[in-house]
Coordinates of C-alpha atoms in Angstrom, one line a residue:
S14 CA 0.0 0.0 0.0
V15 CA 1.0 3.6 -0.5
Q16 CA 0.9 6.0 2.4
P17 CA -1.0 9.2 1.5
Q18 CA 1.3 11.8 2.8
S19 CA 4.9 10.5 2.3
G20 CA 4.2 8.0 -0.5
A21 CA 6.0 5.3 1.5
I22 CA 5.4 1.7 0.4
W23 CA 4.2 -0.9 2.9
D24 CA 3.8 -4.6 2.2
D25 CA 0.8 -6.8 3.1
N26 CA 2.2 -7.6 6.5
G27 CA 2.4 -3.9 7.5
H28 CA 6.2 -3.7 7.1
E29 CA 7.7 -0.6 5.4
V30 CA 9.4 -1.5 2.1
I31 CA 10.7 2.0 1.4
G32 CA 10.1 5.3 3.1
H33 CA 9.0 7.3 0.0
F34 CA 7.2 6.7 -3.3
L35 CA 8.8 4.3 -5.8
S36 CA 7.0 2.5 -8.6
F37 CA 7.5 0.7 -11.9
A38 CA 6.6 3.1 -14.7
G39 CA 7.2 1.1 -17.8
I40 CA 9.6 -0.5 -20.2
V41 CA 12.0 1.6 -22.2
V42 CA 13.3 0.4 -25.6
D43 CA 15.9 2.0 -27.9
A44 CA 14.0 4.1 -30.4
E45 CA 16.6 3.5 -33.1
S46 CA 17.4 -0.2 -32.5
T47 CA 15.9 -3.0 -34.6
Q48 CA 16.5 -5.5 -31.8
D49 CA 15.4 -5.6 -28.1
T50 CA 18.9 -6.0 -26.9
N51 CA 19.0 -2.9 -24.7
V52 CA 15.7 -3.0 -22.8
K53 CA 15.6 -0.6 -19.8
I54 CA 13.2 0.0 -16.9
A55 CA 11.5 3.3 -16.1
L56 CA 11.0 4.0 -12.4
A57 CA 8.8 6.8 -11.0
Y58 CA 9.8 8.1 -7.5
N59 CA 9.8 11.1 -5.2
T60 CA 12.5 12.0 -2.7
P61 CA 12.2 12.6 1.1
Q62 CA 13.3 16.2 0.4
N63 CA 10.6 16.9 -2.2
L64 CA 7.6 14.6 -1.7
N65 CA 5.4 16.5 -4.2
K66 CA 7.7 16.1 -7.2
I67 CA 7.7 12.9 -9.2
E68 CA 11.0 12.1 -10.9
L69 CA 11.6 9.6 -13.8
L70 CA 14.6 7.3 -13.7
V71 CA 15.6 5.1 -16.7
L72 CA 18.2 2.4 -16.0
P73 CA 19.2 -1.0 -17.4
K74 CA 16.9 -3.9 -16.3
K75 CA 19.7 -5.8 -14.7
K76 CA 20.1 -3.0 -12.1
L77 CA 16.9 -4.3 -10.5
A78 CA 17.9 -8.0 -10.5
T79 CA 20.0 -8.2 -7.4
T80 CA 20.3 -6.5 -4.0
R81 CA 23.9 -5.6 -4.7
D82 CA 22.9 -3.7 -7.9
I83 CA 19.8 -2.1 -6.6
I84 CA 21.6 -0.4 -3.7
E85 CA 23.3 1.8 -6.3
L86 CA 20.0 3.6 -6.7
S87 CA 20.8 5.3 -3.4
G88 CA 23.0 7.6 -5.6
Y89 CA 19.8 9.1 -7.0
N90 CA 18.5 9.9 -3.5
I91 CA 16.3 6.8 -3.4
N92 CA 16.4 5.3 0.1
I93 CA 17.6 1.8 -0.5
T94 CA 20.0 0.2 1.9
Q95 CA 21.3 -3.3 2.6
A96 CA 18.4 -3.7 5.1
N97 CA 15.5 -3.1 2.6
A98 CA 17.2 -4.0 -0.7
L99 CA 15.7 -7.5 -1.0
S100 CA 12.2 -6.2 -0.2
V101 CA 12.5 -3.5 -2.9
V102 CA 13.7 -6.0 -5.5
Q103 CA 10.7 -8.2 -4.8
Y104 CA 8.3 -5.3 -4.7
L105 CA 9.4 -4.0 -8.1
Q106 CA 9.3 -7.4 -9.6
D107 CA 5.8 -8.0 -8.3
L108 CA 4.7 -4.7 -9.9
Q109 CA 6.1 -5.7 -13.3
N110 CA 4.3 -9.0 -13.1
H111 CA 1.1 -7.3 -12.1
F112 CA 1.1 -4.8 -14.9
Q113 CA 2.5 -7.1 -17.5
E114 CA -0.6 -6.9 -19.8
R115 CA -0.8 -3.1 -19.4
T116 CA 2.9 -2.2 -19.4
I117 CA 3.6 1.2 -21.0
I118 CA 6.3 1.0 -23.6
M119 CA 8.5 4.1 -23.9
K120 CA 11.2 4.9 -26.4
S121 CA 14.6 6.2 -25.4
L122 CA 17.2 8.2 -27.4
S123 CA 20.9 8.5 -26.6
R124 CA 21.3 11.6 -28.8
F125 CA 19.5 14.9 -29.7
G126 CA 18.5 16.2 -33.1
W127 CA 16.1 14.9 -35.7
Y128 CA 14.0 11.8 -34.9
N129 CA 11.0 11.2 -37.3
D130 CA 11.6 14.7 -38.5
K131 CA 10.9 16.1 -35.0
L132 CA 13.7 18.0 -33.2
M133 CA 14.8 16.4 -29.9
P134 CA 14.8 17.2 -27.1
Y135 CA 12.4 20.1 -27.9
E136 CA 9.6 17.9 -29.3
Q137 CA 10.1 14.7 -27.4
E138 CA 6.6 14.6 -26.0
T139 CA 5.1 14.3 -29.5
E140 CA 7.1 11.1 -30.0
G141 CA 6.9 9.6 -26.5
V142 CA 10.7 9.8 -26.2
V143 CA 12.6 9.8 -22.9
F144 CA 16.3 10.3 -22.2
D145 CA 18.7 8.6 -19.9
S146 CA 18.5 10.5 -16.6
T147 CA 22.2 10.2 -15.7
V148 CA 23.8 11.8 -18.9
A149 CA 21.3 12.9 -21.5
Q150 CA 18.5 14.3 -19.4
P151 CA 20.7 16.9 -17.5
V152 CA 21.9 18.2 -20.9
A153 CA 18.3 18.1 -22.2
D154 CA 17.2 20.2 -19.3
K155 CA 19.7 22.9 -20.3
L156 CA 18.5 22.8 -23.9
L157 CA 14.9 23.0 -22.8
A158 CA 15.5 25.8 -20.4
K159 CA 13.5 28.9 -21.4
K160 CA 13.5 32.4 -19.8
G161 CA 12.1 35.8 -20.6
E162 CA 10.5 37.0 -23.8
R163 CA 10.8 35.8 -27.4
E164 CA 10.6 39.4 -28.7
E165 CA 13.6 40.5 -26.6
S166 CA 15.7 37.5 -27.7
F167 CA 14.6 38.2 -31.3
K168 CA 16.3 41.6 -31.1
L169 CA 19.6 39.8 -30.3
L170 CA 19.0 37.3 -33.1
K171 CA 18.5 40.1 -35.7
E172 CA 21.5 42.1 -34.4
I173 CA 23.8 39.1 -34.8
A174 CA 22.6 38.5 -38.3
Q175 CA 23.4 42.1 -39.2
Y176 CA 26.4 43.0 -37.0
S177 CA 29.2 41.6 -39.2
E178 CA 29.9 38.9 -41.8
S179 CA 31.6 36.8 -39.1
T180 CA 28.7 36.9 -36.6
A181 CA 26.2 36.2 -39.4
T182 CA 28.4 33.2 -40.6
M183 CA 28.5 31.8 -37.1
L184 CA 24.7 32.0 -36.9
G185 CA 24.4 30.4 -40.4
A186 CA 26.6 27.5 -39.1
A187 CA 24.4 26.9 -36.1
I188 CA 21.3 26.7 -38.2
G189 CA 23.3 24.8 -40.9
S190 CA 23.8 22.0 -38.4
L191 CA 20.1 21.4 -38.4
I192 CA 19.8 21.6 -42.2
L193 CA 22.9 19.5 -42.9
S194 CA 21.4 16.7 -40.8
Y195 CA 17.8 17.2 -41.9
I196 CA 18.6 16.4 -45.5
N197 CA 21.2 13.7 -44.6
E198 CA 20.7 10.3 -46.2
G199 CA 23.9 8.9 -44.9
G200 CA 26.4 10.7 -47.1
N201 CA 26.6 14.1 -45.3
Q202 CA 29.7 14.6 -43.2
S203 CA 30.1 16.7 -40.1
F204 CA 32.5 19.6 -40.3
A205 CA 33.9 22.4 -38.1
L206 CA 33.9 26.2 -38.4
N207 CA 37.0 27.7 -36.7
V208 CA 36.4 31.4 -35.8
W209 CA 39.8 32.9 -34.9
N210 CA 41.2 36.2 -33.8
E211 CA 43.2 37.4 -30.8
T212 CA 41.7 37.3 -27.3
A213 CA 39.0 39.7 -26.1
T214 CA 37.4 40.3 -29.5
G215 CA 34.0 38.8 -28.8
K216 CA 34.2 35.4 -30.4
S217 CA 33.1 33.4 -27.4
L218 CA 30.4 35.9 -26.4
T219 CA 29.0 35.6 -29.9
S220 CA 28.9 31.9 -29.6
Q221 CA 27.1 32.2 -26.3
A222 CA 24.6 34.6 -27.8
I223 CA 23.8 32.2 -30.6
A224 CA 23.6 29.3 -28.1
S225 CA 20.9 31.3 -26.3
F226 CA 18.5 30.7 -29.2
F227 CA 18.6 27.0 -28.5
G228 CA 18.5 27.0 -24.7
Y229 CA 20.7 27.9 -21.6
P230 CA 23.5 29.8 -23.3
F231 CA 26.5 29.6 -21.0
K232 CA 29.5 27.2 -20.9
D233 CA 28.2 25.3 -17.9
G234 CA 25.2 24.3 -19.9
W235 CA 25.4 22.1 -23.0
W236 CA 28.7 23.3 -24.5
A237 CA 31.6 21.0 -25.1
D238 CA 34.5 21.4 -22.6
G239 CA 37.5 23.3 -23.8
N240 CA 39.9 21.3 -21.6
A241 CA 38.2 17.9 -22.1
T242 CA 39.8 14.8 -23.8
L243 CA 39.2 13.9 -27.4
N244 CA 37.1 10.9 -26.3
K245 CA 34.9 13.2 -24.3
D246 CA 34.4 15.4 -27.4
I247 CA 33.5 12.4 -29.5
Y248 CA 30.9 11.4 -26.8
H249 CA 29.6 15.0 -26.6
N250 CA 29.2 15.3 -30.4
A251 CA 27.4 12.0 -30.4
L252 CA 25.1 13.2 -27.7
M253 CA 24.4 16.5 -29.5
G254 CA 23.7 14.4 -32.6
N255 CA 22.4 17.0 -35.0
L256 CA 22.5 20.1 -32.9
P257 CA 25.4 22.5 -33.2
T258 CA 28.4 21.9 -30.9
F259 CA 30.2 25.0 -29.4
I260 CA 33.7 24.7 -28.0
D261 CA 35.9 27.5 -26.7
D262 CA 39.6 27.7 -27.3
P263 CA 40.5 24.0 -27.4
V264 CA 44.0 24.8 -28.8
R265 CA 45.1 26.9 -25.8
N266 CA 43.3 24.7 -23.2
R267 CA 44.9 21.5 -24.5
G268 CA 48.2 22.7 -25.9
M269 CA 47.7 21.0 -29.3
D270 CA 50.5 21.0 -31.8
S271 CA 49.9 21.0 -35.6
N272 CA 49.5 17.3 -36.0
Q273 CA 47.2 17.0 -33.0
K274 CA 44.9 19.7 -34.4
R275 CA 44.7 17.8 -37.7
D276 CA 43.9 14.5 -36.0
Y277 CA 41.4 16.3 -33.7
V278 CA 39.4 17.6 -36.7
F279 CA 39.3 14.1 -38.2
S280 CA 38.0 12.5 -35.0
A281 CA 35.6 15.2 -33.9
T282 CA 34.0 15.5 -37.4
S283 CA 34.1 11.8 -38.4
G284 CA 30.5 11.3 -37.4
Q285 CA 31.2 8.0 -35.9
G286 CA 32.9 6.8 -32.7
R287 CA 35.4 4.0 -32.6
G288 CA 34.0 0.5 -33.0
R289 CA 35.3 -2.7 -31.4
M290 CA 35.1 -6.0 -33.1
T291 CA 35.7 -9.4 -31.6
R292 CA 37.5 -12.3 -33.3
S293 CA 34.2 -13.8 -34.3
G294 CA 33.4 -10.6 -36.2
E295 CA 30.8 -9.4 -33.8
I296 CA 30.6 -5.7 -32.7
P297 CA 29.8 -6.0 -29.0
R298 CA 28.6 -2.5 -28.5
N299 CA 26.8 0.2 -30.4
V300 CA 28.9 2.7 -32.3
R301 CA 27.8 6.3 -31.8
E302 CA 27.1 8.4 -34.8
W303 CA 26.4 12.1 -35.4
C304 CA 26.0 14.6 -38.2
N305 CA 26.4 18.3 -37.1
I306 CA 28.6 21.4 -37.3
M307 CA 31.1 22.1 -34.6
I308 CA 31.8 25.8 -34.0
M309 CA 35.2 26.5 -32.4
T310 CA 36.8 29.7 -31.2
N311 CA 40.5 30.0 -31.1
E312 CA 43.2 32.7 -31.3
T313 CA 44.8 31.3 -34.4
V314 CA 43.9 29.3 -37.5
F315 CA 43.3 25.6 -36.7
I316 CA 44.8 23.7 -39.6
D317 CA 48.4 24.9 -40.2
D318 CA 49.6 25.2 -43.7
S319 CA 52.9 23.7 -42.6
I320 CA 51.5 20.1 -42.3
E321 CA 50.1 17.5 -44.6
D322 CA 46.5 18.0 -43.8
G323 CA 45.2 14.8 -45.4
G324 CA 41.8 16.4 -46.1
A325 CA 41.4 18.0 -42.6
R326 CA 41.4 21.5 -44.2
S327 CA 38.3 20.5 -46.1
R328 CA 36.6 19.6 -42.9
C329 CA 37.5 22.8 -41.1
L330 CA 36.5 26.1 -42.5
E331 CA 38.5 29.0 -41.1
I332 CA 37.1 32.5 -40.8
Q333 CA 38.7 35.5 -39.0
F334 CA 36.4 37.2 -36.5
Q335 CA 36.1 40.7 -37.7
K336 CA 34.7 43.9 -36.2
P337 CA 35.4 43.1 -32.5
L338 CA 32.5 43.8 -30.1
D339 CA 32.7 47.1 -28.2
R340 CA 31.9 47.4 -24.6
K341 CA 28.4 48.8 -25.2
T342 CA 27.5 45.9 -27.5
I343 CA 29.0 43.3 -25.1
N344 CA 26.9 44.7 -22.2
R345 CA 23.7 44.7 -24.2
W346 CA 24.2 41.2 -25.6
V347 CA 25.0 39.8 -22.1
E348 CA 21.9 41.5 -20.6
I349 CA 19.6 40.0 -23.3
M350 CA 20.9 36.5 -23.4
S351 CA 21.1 36.3 -19.6
N352 CA 17.4 37.1 -19.2
H353 CA 15.9 35.9 -22.5
Y354 CA 16.8 32.5 -24.0
G355 CA 15.5 29.2 -25.3
H356 CA 12.8 30.5 -27.6
F357 CA 13.8 29.6 -31.2
A358 CA 14.8 25.9 -31.6
V359 CA 11.3 24.7 -32.6
E360 CA 10.8 27.8 -34.7
F361 CA 14.0 27.0 -36.6
A362 CA 12.8 23.4 -37.0
N363 CA 9.4 24.6 -38.4
I364 CA 11.1 26.8 -41.0
I365 CA 13.3 24.0 -42.1
R366 CA 10.4 21.5 -42.2
S367 CA 8.4 23.9 -44.4
Y368 CA 10.7 23.0 -47.3
E369 CA 10.7 19.6 -49.1
K370 CA 14.0 17.9 -48.6
H371 CA 14.6 17.7 -52.3
T372 CA 14.0 21.5 -52.6
L373 CA 16.6 22.2 -49.9
R374 CA 19.1 19.9 -51.8
E375 CA 18.5 21.9 -55.0
I376 CA 19.1 25.2 -53.3
L377 CA 22.2 23.8 -51.7
K378 CA 23.5 22.5 -55.1
K379 CA 23.2 25.9 -56.7
N380 CA 25.2 27.5 -53.8
V381 CA 27.8 24.7 -54.0
D382 CA 28.4 25.6 -57.7
W383 CA 28.5 29.3 -56.8
F384 CA 31.3 28.7 -54.2
G385 CA 33.1 26.3 -56.6
N386 CA 33.2 28.9 -59.3
R387 CA 34.9 31.3 -56.9
G388 CA 37.8 29.1 -56.0
A389 CA 36.6 26.8 -53.2
D390 CA 37.3 23.1 -53.7
G391 CA 34.7 20.3 -53.4
K392 CA 34.0 19.8 -49.7
R393 CA 34.9 23.3 -48.7
A394 CA 32.4 24.6 -51.3
N395 CA 29.7 22.2 -50.0
N396 CA 30.3 23.2 -46.4
A397 CA 30.3 26.9 -47.1
A398 CA 27.1 26.4 -49.1
I399 CA 25.4 24.8 -46.1
I400 CA 26.2 27.9 -44.0
A401 CA 25.2 30.4 -46.6
T402 CA 22.0 28.6 -47.5
S403 CA 20.9 28.2 -43.9
L404 CA 21.5 31.9 -43.2
I405 CA 19.4 32.9 -46.2
I406 CA 16.5 30.6 -45.4
I407 CA 16.2 31.7 -41.8
S408 CA 16.7 35.3 -42.6
D409 CA 14.0 35.3 -45.3
A410 CA 11.5 33.4 -43.1
M411 CA 12.1 35.5 -40.0
G412 CA 12.8 38.9 -41.5
L413 CA 16.3 39.1 -40.1
E414 CA 17.7 41.1 -43.0
A415 CA 21.0 39.3 -42.5
L416 CA 24.1 40.4 -44.2
E417 CA 25.0 38.7 -47.5
V418 CA 28.0 36.7 -46.5
Q419 CA 28.7 34.7 -49.7
E420 CA 31.4 36.9 -51.2
W421 CA 33.1 37.4 -47.9
L422 CA 33.0 33.8 -47.0
A423 CA 34.4 32.7 -50.4
K424 CA 37.4 34.9 -49.8
Q425 CA 37.9 33.6 -46.3
I426 CA 37.9 30.0 -47.3
R427 CA 39.4 30.2 -50.8
G428 CA 43.0 29.3 -49.7
G429 CA 42.4 25.7 -49.5
S430 CA 44.4 24.3 -52.3
P431 CA 47.0 21.6 -51.4
L432 CA 50.5 22.8 -50.6
S433 CA 53.7 21.0 -51.4
D434 CA 55.7 19.6 -48.4
G435 CA 58.3 22.2 -49.1
Q436 CA 55.9 25.1 -49.2
R437 CA 54.3 24.0 -46.0
G438 CA 57.7 23.8 -44.4
Y439 CA 58.7 27.3 -45.6
I440 CA 55.4 28.8 -44.3
K441 CA 56.0 27.2 -40.9
L442 CA 59.6 28.4 -40.9
M443 CA 58.5 32.0 -41.4
E444 CA 56.0 31.7 -38.6
Q445 CA 58.8 30.4 -36.3
I446 CA 61.1 33.3 -37.3
E447 CA 58.4 35.9 -36.7
S448 CA 57.9 34.6 -33.2
R449 CA 61.6 34.8 -32.3
V450 CA 62.8 38.2 -33.6
G451 CA 64.1 39.1 -30.1
V452 CA 65.9 35.8 -29.9
F453 CA 67.8 36.4 -33.1
R454 CA 69.0 39.8 -31.9
Q455 CA 70.6 38.0 -29.0
I456 CA 72.4 35.7 -31.5
V457 CA 73.3 33.0 -28.9
D458 CA 71.4 31.0 -26.3
R459 CA 72.2 31.1 -22.6
D460 CA 74.9 28.6 -23.1
G461 CA 76.6 30.7 -25.7
V462 CA 75.6 28.4 -28.6
Y463 CA 74.9 30.2 -31.9
I464 CA 71.1 30.2 -32.8
G465 CA 70.9 32.6 -35.7
S466 CA 71.4 36.3 -36.4
F467 CA 70.2 39.1 -38.7
G468 CA 72.7 40.1 -41.4
Y469 CA 73.3 40.9 -45.1
A470 CA 73.8 38.7 -48.1
A471 CA 76.7 39.4 -50.5
S472 CA 74.2 41.3 -52.6
G473 CA 73.4 43.6 -49.7
A474 CA 69.9 42.2 -49.2
K475 CA 68.7 41.7 -45.6
V476 CA 68.8 38.0 -44.5
L477 CA 68.5 35.8 -41.4
N478 CA 71.5 33.6 -40.9
L479 CA 70.5 30.2 -39.6
P480 CA 72.9 27.3 -38.9
Y481 CA 71.9 23.8 -39.8
T482 CA 71.3 22.9 -36.1
T483 CA 68.6 25.6 -35.8
I484 CA 67.0 24.5 -39.1
K485 CA 66.9 20.9 -37.9
K486 CA 65.5 21.9 -34.5
F487 CA 62.8 24.1 -36.2
A488 CA 61.8 21.3 -38.6
K489 CA 61.3 18.8 -35.8
E490 CA 59.3 21.4 -33.8
G491 CA 57.2 22.3 -36.7
G492 CA 56.7 18.8 -38.1
Y493 CA 58.0 19.4 -41.6
N494 CA 60.8 17.9 -43.8
Q495 CA 63.8 20.2 -43.7
D496 CA 65.2 19.0 -47.0
S497 CA 61.9 19.6 -48.8
M498 CA 61.7 23.0 -47.2
L499 CA 65.3 24.0 -48.3
V500 CA 64.7 22.8 -51.9
Y501 CA 61.5 24.9 -52.0
G502 CA 63.3 27.9 -50.6
Y503 CA 66.1 27.8 -53.1
N504 CA 63.9 27.1 -56.1
H505 CA 61.5 29.9 -55.2
H506 CA 64.3 32.4 -54.4
H507 CA 63.4 32.7 -50.7
M508 CA 67.0 31.8 -49.7
V509 CA 70.4 32.7 -51.0
A510 CA 71.3 29.9 -53.4
R511 CA 74.8 28.4 -53.6
F512 CA 75.4 25.0 -55.3
N513 CA 78.3 22.6 -55.9
E514 CA 79.2 21.2 -59.3
A515 CA 76.7 18.3 -58.7
G516 CA 73.9 20.8 -58.2
Q517 CA 73.6 20.2 -54.5
P518 CA 72.9 23.2 -52.2
L519 CA 75.7 24.5 -50.1
G520 CA 75.7 26.8 -47.1
I521 CA 76.9 30.3 -47.2
P522 CA 80.3 30.9 -45.5
V523 CA 80.2 33.6 -42.8
K524 CA 82.4 34.5 -39.8
N525 CA 83.1 37.0 -37.1
S526 CA 86.1 37.7 -34.9
Q527 CA 85.6 34.4 -33.0
E528 CA 84.2 31.8 -35.3
S529 CA 83.3 30.8 -38.9
M530 CA 80.6 28.5 -40.2
N531 CA 78.3 27.8 -43.1
V532 CA 74.6 29.0 -42.7
I533 CA 71.4 29.1 -44.6
Q534 CA 70.6 32.7 -45.5
V535 CA 66.8 33.2 -45.5
F536 CA 65.7 36.5 -47.1
Y537 CA 64.0 38.4 -44.3
D538 CA 63.4 42.2 -44.1
W539 CA 64.3 42.6 -40.5
Q540 CA 63.7 46.0 -39.0
G541 CA 65.5 48.0 -36.2
R542 CA 68.8 46.9 -34.6
Q543 CA 70.7 44.1 -36.2
S544 CA 71.7 42.8 -32.7
N545 CA 71.7 43.7 -29.1
S546 CA 74.7 45.9 -28.1
D547 CA 76.3 43.2 -25.8
V548 CA 76.7 40.7 -28.7
D549 CA 77.5 43.1 -31.6
Y550 CA 81.0 41.4 -31.8
R551 CA 79.3 38.1 -32.7
T552 CA 77.5 39.5 -35.8
L553 CA 78.4 37.3 -38.8
K554 CA 79.5 38.6 -42.2
V555 CA 79.7 36.8 -45.5
V556 CA 83.2 35.7 -46.6
D557 CA 84.6 34.5 -49.9
E558 CA 86.3 31.1 -50.5
E559 CA 89.5 32.3 -49.0
G560 CA 87.7 33.5 -45.9
D561 CA 88.0 37.2 -46.6
Y562 CA 85.1 39.5 -45.9
I563 CA 83.1 40.5 -48.9
E564 CA 82.6 44.2 -48.7

């Protein structure tokens, strides 16, 4: 029997089974599984601290099979101990048997996004869908959070669409995540949009403002974690399913090098988690899948030109965040999104659903051709078209009067043609040089070992003298082939060329009052002092074959 005030359960002998309400609510099956291999049980309960609120807990059926397993429910504030565990197991089993003919069958999803053309979790009630209470439901609660007035939030939506090409493109990418997945028939691939510029320009704030249209906007809500592991990101993308993923500054938070960034893009946009296969050929667990757009903010471009990208550049569009937000704009956006959020997800879905899928594909195809004719290659053209198409569709339907971003976006992403190994190496070398101007003015390291120095070629052109040891160190650090880089530099007149009779490149002989060596002379228009005053005597000058200075 159920006690009227507390909801406590008593057995037929007048003994208390549990001190608050707990009941079998139904069977939960995987909404997307063709086999009943993952059946779960739904329990309804209240807690001693809140007797008037009924919670729903979904958990594997095996958790109710033994006293040892059922005690774990105490972690959900359900009062089960070693003393009453057996009674609770028997009680719940009796309920299942009693309601066997009238058992409610519910469907569970382990991801958000489109399901039967309804957008989850926003329209879950129309499909009778529930989410796992331990992982998915807390995130769903953040997505379903709604506060304030639609009209106030709409002002922010319209301002973002009009503020700059960068903010409008970010909005288009967020909506594009829904369109990309809505028309997906298995061939569409997730991709990333990296929005980069120096710190304190407003990149992250814009992301939060756009997130506010989908639910609770801040990073402690449904964002990916900037300092998480790659596996956590894969899991999070799989959970978001078709909704956009926002992640702030993963490069700085995780200390990624060039190759790690490339590998990260492949994994985070792959659309499929790692599978595991047994020797018998069976896959013992489900492989998570997703199809969405990941919006990242970073201080630099994500895919470096200095590495072999293997196609990663096609999966990661790079745009520079332009027109930094001023203080007045920041304060206004923060005030709006803090008090008015969560009003537009279903409205976005309704606009998308108003189009036939084949119509959306035709519009997209025309925009793919448009970007292709302006220098964007295949996947980059397709991904840019998704963003531009989405922005146009939402703007027209809602009267946003969004900026036309196509021309700007085409220029931002155009530089995606493959680079040779040597060209990548040279670009990376110049980045390394730019970051060490002060080091080269000091000429030597703290141990007195020569690093490199500014100087002049025999022709009088300004150069940077680099010994082979520094070149080798830079190549290892930057992940490029030093020989390919040198060949490219000589062939394209980026370095002073000197060859032997066999056509092999030779170093340029230089010396000062203390030492002589052969160096690579990289043409570099250095400015200011050639060296710091305390090391002037170590400045190197070009010499001829006899070792005499060339004046």
